[in-house]
Every structure is written in structure tokens, then in C-alpha cells.
Amino acid sequence: MGKGAASPELPKPPVGWAWSLNQFRSFRWNLTASAARPNPQGSYHYGKINITRSIKLVNTVGKIEGKKLRYALSGVSHVETETPIKLAQYFGVADKVFKYDTIKDEPTKVDTSNILVQPNVLNIEHRSFVEIVFENQERTTQSWHLDGYSFFAVAVEPGKWTPAKRKNYNLLDAVYRHTIQVYPKCWGAILLTFDNCGMWNIRSEILEKRYLGQQLYVNVGPPELSQRDEYSFPANGLRCGIIQGLPDPQPPRDSL
């Protein structure tokens, strides 16, 4: 119980984003709550899993044809296709709609004057443990969301990311979440296991930037299509684009 009356004046708000960065660093998973002692709640030791793939996504802004504003990830500004990419993949015509892995895991140099406008789809092996680094070269705060998953947000730091920065990762009690903020001229790192099959969207949560290309899709699939991992295309599913009129795809072997 407080002593005396509450102050009628509100405290002044923080100035700049440094306060938010320090707040992020203060978030920790409580490893001792809601568990039988002496066993800690955080029995999933994500910090001891070997990283099988490291992907750096650099967000930039530029103009194409000298006048059209586009936002990009690692030099590619995503554009939606007439045929949804998941349907194109499921019906076996993906090669006519998009290409996988048009960006490199480690972009050497991002040229803002030469932004490519095309579908941006990464192919990631099922159940691989992946490190994704978001490098924000813009002067505004970014917010990144990943559909279908939660991840361990292990670091947000000023400057540019290098492998040596891994020593600053929180590999013990990082919060499990599906959105991460990356402050101006900073980078953020996440760790996760891609164990949920499907076509998932990584996007900027800033509507203008997402609409103008700052997003991509991640295809996570097993070696063979299986009902254990993904449902078959529904009988009443809507079709559009080049899949109209195509016969139904063959059902997975384990559903025959």
C-alpha cells in the first residue's frame, strides 16, 4: 500500500529508442516458475543446439525506374503473384510462378539503386535449427513478424552484425515470441526450429513497407508430401491463376 496521495502529474515519457532497447534486454523467461522443484521450467536448452543455417536479411529502401518507391529485403522487393505461391507449389507449377532462394543467406552488398521486384521465397529444410539476423539500415524502427512460429529473440544491438556478435546472444532465458523490433541502424537475431510444414510469411509489421515489398515467404517442407505434415488440397478449395482447370494433385501416399 502506498503512502500518501498519488501525484496528479504523469512522469515525462522516455526520449528516443534507447529506453526501449534496454527494456528488451531486461525481458527474461522465468526458469523457476510453475515447475516441480528442483527441475527448472526452461528444460528446452535452445542455446545448446547447433545452428544448421544462418540467414541475414537486410532491409533497405530505394526507387525503381528512378521514381517508384520500393522497400526490399536483401535487395529483393516482394511482389504478390496472380497464382498464390502455395497453390502453385501444391499443383506442381511452382517453376512457372516463382523461383526459390533468389537471395543469398549472406548478402555481400545491398545496392539500393538496383532493387529487384519479384516473388521472394526461401526454401528451408524441415526441422532445421536456423539463425535469422535482421539488419536494419534504415533510420526508422522496424518490426518483424513470422507466421506459423514463435522464436527465441536472443539479441538486438546497435551497428552491423558479424559472427563475433554471437557472444552477446542470450542463450539461456530469452522470451519466446513471434515479433521482434529492430531499432534504427541496429540488428536483431532470432533462433528457431522450422518444424511446422507449410509456406510461411516473414513481413514488416509496418503496413506501407510490407505493401511495397518488405516481406518474403519461407517454404518448409519434408522430403515427401505426407498427411502427417500437411493436409491435402480441400475439395471445395478456390482456384485462381494458372491452376484453374488443372486436375486435382495426387494425395499423399499415406492418405491413399
GROMACS .gro file of C-alpha atoms in nm:
model
  256
    1MET     CA    1   0.000   0.000   0.000
    2GLY     CA    2   0.135   0.340  -0.099
    3LYS     CA    3   0.183   0.627   0.144
    4GLY     CA    4   0.002   0.950   0.075
    5ALA     CA    5  -0.199   1.060  -0.226
    6ALA     CA    6  -0.091   0.977  -0.578
    7SER     CA    7   0.078   1.254  -0.772
    8PRO     CA    8  -0.158   1.429  -1.015
    9GLU     CA    9   0.128   1.475  -1.264
   10LEU     CA   10   0.234   1.198  -1.502
   11PRO     CA   11   0.607   1.132  -1.539
   12LYS     CA   12   0.770   1.251  -1.860
   13PRO     CA   13   0.786   0.989  -2.137
   14PRO     CA   14   1.123   0.847  -2.244
   15VAL     CA   15   1.306   1.023  -2.528
   16GLY     CA   16   1.444   0.816  -2.817
   17TRP     CA   17   1.458   0.438  -2.856
   18ALA     CA   18   1.746   0.358  -2.617
   19TRP     CA   19   1.492   0.314  -2.334
   20SER     CA   20   1.303   0.053  -2.541
   21LEU     CA   21   1.627  -0.130  -2.623
   22ASN     CA   22   1.718  -0.156  -2.256
   23GLN     CA   23   1.367  -0.275  -2.179
   24PHE     CA   24   1.405  -0.553  -2.438
   25ARG     CA   25   1.729  -0.662  -2.273
   26SER     CA   26   1.552  -0.679  -1.937
   27PHE     CA   27   1.289  -0.931  -2.057
   28ARG     CA   28   1.375  -1.280  -1.934
   29TRP     CA   29   1.198  -1.614  -1.917
   30ASN     CA   30   1.132  -1.720  -1.558
   31LEU     CA   31   1.301  -2.061  -1.545
   32THR     CA   32   1.186  -2.141  -1.191
   33ALA     CA   33   0.811  -2.065  -1.202
   34SER     CA   34   0.534  -2.325  -1.229
   35ALA     CA   35   0.755  -2.630  -1.217
   36ALA     CA   36   0.827  -2.907  -0.970
   37ARG     CA   37   1.143  -2.822  -0.778
   38PRO     CA   38   1.429  -2.858  -0.835
   39ASN     CA   39   1.358  -2.901  -1.208
   40PRO     CA   40   1.362  -2.568  -1.395
   41GLN     CA   41   1.079  -2.479  -1.627
   42GLY     CA   42   1.319  -2.396  -1.910
   43SER     CA   43   1.413  -2.753  -1.993
   44TYR     CA   44   1.437  -2.666  -2.365
   45HIS     CA   45   1.803  -2.565  -2.392
   46TYR     CA   46   1.790  -2.385  -2.726
   47GLY     CA   47   2.133  -2.234  -2.665
   48LYS     CA   48   2.297  -2.577  -2.688
   49ILE     CA   49   2.156  -2.668  -3.031
   50ASN     CA   50   2.391  -2.643  -3.327
   51ILE     CA   51   2.286  -2.384  -3.584
   52THR     CA   52   2.239  -2.556  -3.920
   53ARG     CA   53   2.177  -2.243  -4.127
   54SER     CA   54   2.234  -1.871  -4.077
   55ILE     CA   55   2.033  -1.618  -4.281
   56LYS     CA   56   2.088  -1.242  -4.276
   57LEU     CA   57   1.803  -1.024  -4.402
   58VAL     CA   58   1.898  -0.663  -4.471
   59ASN     CA   59   1.606  -0.422  -4.510
   60THR     CA   60   1.653  -0.124  -4.739
   61VAL     CA   61   1.452   0.135  -4.929
   62GLY     CA   62   1.505   0.271  -5.280
   63LYS     CA   63   1.337   0.367  -5.604
   64ILE     CA   64   1.295   0.171  -5.924
   65GLU     CA   65   1.285   0.341  -6.262
   66GLY     CA   66   1.402   0.648  -6.076
   67LYS     CA   67   1.064   0.728  -5.924
   68LYS     CA   68   0.874   0.429  -5.782
   69LEU     CA   69   0.931   0.376  -5.410
   70ARG     CA   70   1.001   0.015  -5.305
   71TYR     CA   71   1.111  -0.149  -4.981
   72ALA     CA   72   1.329  -0.458  -5.001
   73LEU     CA   73   1.489  -0.745  -4.814
   74SER     CA   74   1.845  -0.827  -4.921
   75GLY     CA   75   1.791  -0.645  -5.250
   76VAL     CA   76   1.458  -0.809  -5.345
   77SER     CA   77   1.121  -0.636  -5.314
   78HIS     CA   78   0.848  -0.899  -5.293
   79VAL     CA   79   0.551  -0.878  -5.527
   80GLU     CA   80   0.239  -1.091  -5.497
   81THR     CA   81   0.170  -1.334  -5.781
   82GLU     CA   82  -0.154  -1.391  -5.972
   83THR     CA   83  -0.141  -1.755  -5.864
   84PRO     CA   84  -0.080  -1.784  -5.486
   85ILE     CA   85   0.263  -1.938  -5.436
   86LYS     CA   86   0.140  -2.219  -5.210
   87LEU     CA   87  -0.119  -2.327  -5.466
   88ALA     CA   88   0.140  -2.314  -5.744
   89GLN     CA   89   0.369  -2.535  -5.536
   90TYR     CA   90   0.094  -2.781  -5.443
   91PHE     CA   91  -0.022  -2.820  -5.802
   92GLY     CA   92   0.334  -2.872  -5.928
   93VAL     CA   93   0.365  -2.550  -6.130
   94ALA     CA   94   0.587  -2.350  -5.893
   95ASP     CA   95   0.856  -2.309  -6.160
   96LYS     CA   96   0.608  -2.111  -6.371
   97VAL     CA   97   0.526  -1.869  -6.089
   98PHE     CA   98   0.838  -1.810  -5.876
   99LYS     CA   99   1.192  -1.923  -5.801
  100TYR     CA  100   1.331  -2.039  -5.467
  101ASP     CA  101   1.627  -1.874  -5.294
  102THR     CA  102   1.670  -1.567  -5.513
  103ILE     CA  103   1.855  -1.402  -5.224
  104LYS     CA  104   2.173  -1.525  -5.059
  105ASP     CA  105   2.195  -1.623  -4.694
  106GLU     CA  106   2.476  -1.370  -4.654
  107PRO     CA  107   2.423  -1.072  -4.887
  108THR     CA  108   2.761  -0.932  -4.986
  109LYS     CA  109   2.645  -0.584  -5.080
  110VAL     CA  110   2.295  -0.443  -5.092
  111ASP     CA  111   2.253  -0.195  -5.378
  112THR     CA  112   1.956   0.032  -5.308
  113SER     CA  113   1.970   0.165  -5.665
  114ASN     CA  114   1.917  -0.182  -5.813
  115ILE     CA  115   1.621  -0.332  -5.629
  116LEU     CA  116   1.470  -0.643  -5.790
  117VAL     CA  117   1.090  -0.664  -5.786
  118GLN     CA  118   0.990  -1.032  -5.785
  119PRO     CA  119   0.848  -1.304  -5.559
  120ASN     CA  120   1.086  -1.370  -5.269
  121VAL     CA  121   1.071  -1.727  -5.140
  122LEU     CA  122   1.325  -1.911  -4.923
  123ASN     CA  123   1.339  -2.290  -4.913
  124ILE     CA  124   1.428  -2.419  -4.565
  125GLU     CA  125   1.485  -2.779  -4.468
  126HIS     CA  126   1.226  -2.930  -4.237
  127ARG     CA  127   1.331  -2.942  -3.870
  128SER     CA  128   1.649  -2.742  -3.922
  129PHE     CA  129   1.763  -2.507  -3.644
  130VAL     CA  130   1.808  -2.166  -3.805
  131GLU     CA  131   1.955  -1.832  -3.706
  132ILE     CA  132   1.793  -1.528  -3.873
  133VAL     CA  133   1.954  -1.187  -3.840
  134PHE     CA  134   1.751  -0.876  -3.926
  135GLU     CA  135   1.983  -0.588  -4.012
  136ASN     CA  136   1.807  -0.252  -4.019
  137GLN     CA  137   1.993   0.002  -4.233
  138GLU     CA  138   1.705   0.250  -4.226
  139ARG     CA  139   1.656   0.544  -3.990
  140THR     CA  140   1.325   0.418  -3.853
  141THR     CA  141   1.238   0.132  -3.619
  142GLN     CA  142   1.142  -0.197  -3.784
  143SER     CA  143   0.905  -0.462  -3.655
  144TRP     CA  144   0.927  -0.816  -3.798
  145HIS     CA  145   0.666  -1.090  -3.767
  146LEU     CA  146   0.692  -1.459  -3.860
  147ASP     CA  147   0.372  -1.654  -3.930
  148GLY     CA  148   0.332  -2.011  -3.808
  149TYR     CA  149   0.608  -1.999  -3.549
  150SER     CA  150   0.742  -1.847  -3.235
  151PHE     CA  151   1.115  -1.790  -3.192
  152PHE     CA  152   1.375  -1.701  -2.931
  153ALA     CA  153   1.465  -1.332  -2.966
  154VAL     CA  154   1.824  -1.359  -2.848
  155ALA     CA  155   1.970  -1.014  -2.926
  156VAL     CA  156   1.910  -0.661  -3.052
  157GLU     CA  157   2.222  -0.443  -3.075
  158PRO     CA  158   2.341  -0.122  -3.248
  159GLY     CA  159   2.563  -0.139  -3.556
  160LYS     CA  160   2.608  -0.418  -3.808
  161TRP     CA  161   2.602  -0.790  -3.734
  162THR     CA  162   2.912  -1.010  -3.759
  163PRO     CA  163   2.961  -1.371  -3.642
  164ALA     CA  164   3.156  -1.235  -3.345
  165LYS     CA  165   2.832  -1.077  -3.219
  166ARG     CA  166   2.703  -1.422  -3.121
  167LYS     CA  167   2.889  -1.385  -2.792
  168ASN     CA  168   2.624  -1.126  -2.697
  169TYR     CA  169   2.330  -1.365  -2.753
  170ASN     CA  170   2.105  -1.461  -2.464
  171LEU     CA  171   2.127  -1.840  -2.493
  172LEU     CA  172   1.956  -1.921  -2.165
  173ASP     CA  173   1.626  -1.745  -2.096
  174ALA     CA  174   1.523  -1.536  -2.399
  175VAL     CA  175   1.149  -1.475  -2.437
  176TYR     CA  176   0.962  -1.697  -2.686
  177ARG     CA  177   0.772  -1.466  -2.922
  178HIS     CA  178   0.665  -1.417  -3.287
  179THR     CA  179   0.751  -1.048  -3.339
  180ILE     CA  180   1.075  -0.858  -3.286
  181GLN     CA  181   1.156  -0.487  -3.307
  182VAL     CA  182   1.484  -0.374  -3.463
  183TYR     CA  183   1.583  -0.015  -3.394
  184PRO     CA  184   1.741   0.229  -3.644
  185LYS     CA  185   2.090   0.127  -3.760
  186CYS     CA  186   2.068  -0.186  -3.543
  187TRP     CA  187   2.039  -0.560  -3.589
  188GLY     CA  188   1.831  -0.829  -3.421
  189ALA     CA  189   1.883  -1.205  -3.405
  190ILE     CA  190   1.636  -1.490  -3.356
  191LEU     CA  191   1.676  -1.868  -3.323
  192LEU     CA  192   1.413  -2.129  -3.403
  193THR     CA  193   1.347  -2.480  -3.530
  194PHE     CA  194   1.149  -2.486  -3.855
  195ASP     CA  195   0.934  -2.787  -3.768
  196ASN     CA  196   0.595  -2.666  -3.895
  197CYS     CA  197   0.548  -2.755  -4.262
  198GLY     CA  198   0.393  -2.504  -4.497
  199MET     CA  199   0.450  -2.171  -4.668
  200TRP     CA  200   0.503  -1.904  -4.404
  201ASN     CA  201   0.530  -1.527  -4.427
  202ILE     CA  202   0.807  -1.311  -4.277
  203ARG     CA  203   0.696  -0.949  -4.301
  204SER     CA  204   0.739  -0.598  -4.179
  205GLU     CA  205   0.453  -0.504  -3.948
  206ILE     CA  206   0.466  -0.151  -4.088
  207LEU     CA  207   0.187  -0.161  -4.345
  208GLU     CA  208   0.344   0.070  -4.603
  209LYS     CA  209   0.670  -0.123  -4.605
  210ARG     CA  210   0.502  -0.462  -4.627
  211TYR     CA  211   0.274  -0.347  -4.911
  212LEU     CA  212   0.572  -0.209  -5.103
  213GLY     CA  213   0.776  -0.529  -5.082
  214GLN     CA  214   0.938  -0.572  -4.742
  215GLN     CA  215   0.834  -0.932  -4.688
  216LEU     CA  216   0.915  -1.282  -4.808
  217TYR     CA  217   0.787  -1.638  -4.779
  218VAL     CA  218   0.956  -1.938  -4.621
  219ASN     CA  219   0.876  -2.280  -4.761
  220VAL     CA  220   0.921  -2.554  -4.500
  221GLY     CA  221   0.855  -2.899  -4.632
  222PRO     CA  222   0.953  -3.263  -4.572
  223PRO     CA  223   1.127  -3.465  -4.847
  224GLU     CA  224   0.794  -3.626  -4.942
  225LEU     CA  225   0.441  -3.491  -4.911
  226SER     CA  226   0.264  -3.656  -4.619
  227GLN     CA  227  -0.070  -3.620  -4.443
  228ARG     CA  228   0.128  -3.628  -4.120
  229ASP     CA  229   0.276  -3.289  -4.207
  230GLU     CA  230   0.027  -3.114  -4.440
  231TYR     CA  231  -0.338  -3.163  -4.532
  232SER     CA  232  -0.442  -3.237  -4.889
  233PHE     CA  233  -0.598  -2.963  -5.100
  234PRO     CA  234  -0.966  -2.942  -4.995
  235ALA     CA  235  -1.232  -3.048  -5.244
  236ASN     CA  236  -1.402  -2.707  -5.221
  237GLY     CA  237  -1.079  -2.508  -5.233
  238LEU     CA  238  -1.084  -2.197  -5.451
  239ARG     CA  239  -0.859  -2.190  -5.756
  240CYS     CA  240  -0.718  -1.895  -5.945
  241GLY     CA  241  -0.442  -1.808  -6.187
  242ILE     CA  242  -0.279  -2.085  -6.387
  243ILE     CA  243  -0.412  -2.369  -6.169
  244GLN     CA  244  -0.768  -2.319  -6.293
  245GLY     CA  245  -0.871  -2.627  -6.487
  246LEU     CA  246  -0.581  -2.839  -6.363
  247PRO     CA  247  -0.666  -3.186  -6.225
  248ASP     CA  248  -0.651  -3.238  -5.850
  249PRO     CA  249  -0.298  -3.313  -5.727
  250GLN     CA  250  -0.229  -3.670  -5.621
  251PRO     CA  251  -0.294  -3.719  -5.248
  252PRO     CA  252  -0.001  -3.809  -5.023
  253ARG     CA  253   0.091  -4.176  -5.014
  254ASP     CA  254  -0.014  -4.222  -4.654
  255SER     CA  255  -0.368  -4.098  -4.734
  256LEU     CA  256  -0.434  -4.345  -5.016
   0.00000   0.00000   0.00000
